[in-house]
Amino acid sequence: VSNPSMTGLGGKAGRTSFSVNVGRVENLYKTSKRDKLINASRTSRSAKIDLHGCTQEEAMEQLNEWEGVTMDAAMKGEYPFVVPAVIVCGGGTQILSELVENWIREKKNVANAFA
């Protein structure tokens, strides 16, 4: 049975958002800091960027600018100098999701957050 409402729809949806930590490289993966980071994510220290509606170029530009601002906030904060953050890329196609995933992999001071 054909479903006309599905016509023209295709492709795999990517992740709608990424929870990350931004800050000092040597502290990003320390599990002993997990509770402090989880508690910090509930405060105003948590950073967020929304890339809805951006082209790939616009998203990359915004991510790079946001990284600098967020890194500054982390370094001006308390030990472990890591700020929890959320990168929202929307639920459309996987193009922005893949771009963000690759961007995270390339950045030394950005890491996927603890699950």
Coordinates of C-alpha atoms in Angstrom, one line a residue:
V1 CA 0.0 0.0 0.0
S2 CA 1.4 3.3 -1.0
N3 CA 1.3 6.2 1.4
P4 CA 1.3 9.5 -0.5
S5 CA 2.2 11.5 2.6
M6 CA 5.6 9.8 2.6
T7 CA 6.3 10.8 -1.0
G8 CA 9.5 12.8 -1.2
L9 CA 10.6 11.9 2.3
G10 CA 13.8 10.0 2.7
G11 CA 17.1 9.9 4.2
K12 CA 18.1 9.1 7.7
A13 CA 17.5 11.6 10.4
G14 CA 20.6 12.6 12.4
R15 CA 20.9 13.3 16.1
T16 CA 18.9 16.4 17.1
S17 CA 21.5 17.5 19.7
F18 CA 24.8 16.7 21.3
S19 CA 25.7 17.0 25.0
V20 CA 29.4 18.0 25.2
N21 CA 31.9 19.3 27.7
V22 CA 34.2 22.2 26.7
G23 CA 37.3 23.2 28.5
R24 CA 40.8 22.1 29.6
V25 CA 41.8 19.0 27.7
E26 CA 43.4 17.3 30.6
N27 CA 40.1 17.5 32.6
L28 CA 37.6 16.5 29.9
Y29 CA 37.7 12.8 30.4
K30 CA 38.3 12.6 34.2
T31 CA 35.6 10.4 35.6
S32 CA 36.2 11.7 39.1
K33 CA 34.8 15.1 37.9
R34 CA 31.6 13.5 36.6
D35 CA 29.3 14.5 39.5
K36 CA 30.6 18.1 39.5
L37 CA 30.0 18.3 35.7
I38 CA 26.5 16.9 36.0
N39 CA 25.6 19.3 38.8
A40 CA 27.1 22.2 36.7
S41 CA 24.9 21.3 33.8
R42 CA 21.9 22.2 35.9
T43 CA 23.2 25.7 36.5
S44 CA 23.6 28.8 34.4
R45 CA 27.2 27.7 33.6
S46 CA 25.7 25.4 31.0
A47 CA 26.2 26.7 27.4
K48 CA 24.0 26.2 24.4
I49 CA 24.1 26.8 20.7
D50 CA 21.2 26.3 18.3
L51 CA 22.0 25.7 14.7
H52 CA 18.5 25.3 13.4
G53 CA 18.2 26.7 9.9
C54 CA 21.9 27.2 9.3
T55 CA 23.7 26.2 6.2
Q56 CA 26.8 24.0 6.7
E57 CA 29.0 27.1 6.3
E58 CA 27.0 29.2 8.8
A59 CA 27.0 26.3 11.3
M60 CA 30.7 25.9 11.1
E61 CA 31.3 29.6 11.6
Q62 CA 28.9 29.7 14.5
L63 CA 30.5 26.6 16.1
N64 CA 34.0 28.0 15.9
E65 CA 32.9 31.4 17.4
W66 CA 30.9 29.6 20.1
E67 CA 33.9 27.4 21.0
G68 CA 36.0 30.4 21.8
V69 CA 33.3 32.1 23.9
T70 CA 32.6 28.8 25.7
M71 CA 36.2 28.0 26.3
D72 CA 36.7 31.5 27.8
A73 CA 33.8 30.9 30.2
A74 CA 35.3 27.5 31.2
M75 CA 38.7 29.1 31.9
K76 CA 37.1 31.9 34.0
G77 CA 35.1 29.4 36.0
E78 CA 36.2 26.9 38.7
Y79 CA 38.3 23.8 38.6
P80 CA 38.0 21.5 36.6
F81 CA 37.7 24.4 34.1
V82 CA 35.1 22.5 32.0
V83 CA 31.7 23.7 31.0
P84 CA 28.8 21.4 30.1
A85 CA 27.1 22.4 26.9
V86 CA 24.5 21.4 24.3
I87 CA 24.8 21.8 20.6
V88 CA 21.3 21.7 18.9
C89 CA 21.3 20.8 15.2
G90 CA 17.6 20.1 14.6
G91 CA 15.9 16.9 13.4
G92 CA 16.0 17.3 9.7
T93 CA 18.4 15.5 7.5
Q94 CA 21.6 14.2 9.0
I95 CA 23.8 16.9 7.3
L96 CA 24.2 19.2 10.3
S97 CA 24.3 16.2 12.7
E98 CA 27.3 14.8 10.8
L99 CA 29.0 18.2 10.6
V100 CA 28.7 18.6 14.4
E101 CA 29.8 15.1 15.1
N102 CA 32.9 15.6 12.9
W103 CA 33.6 19.0 14.4
I104 CA 33.5 17.5 18.0
R105 CA 36.0 14.8 16.9
E106 CA 38.4 17.5 15.5
K107 CA 38.4 19.7 18.6
K108 CA 40.8 18.9 21.4
N109 CA 38.9 20.9 24.0
V110 CA 35.4 19.6 23.1
A111 CA 34.3 16.1 24.1
N112 CA 31.0 14.2 24.2
A113 CA 29.5 14.4 27.7
F114 CA 29.1 11.5 30.1
A115 CA 26.1 9.4 29.4

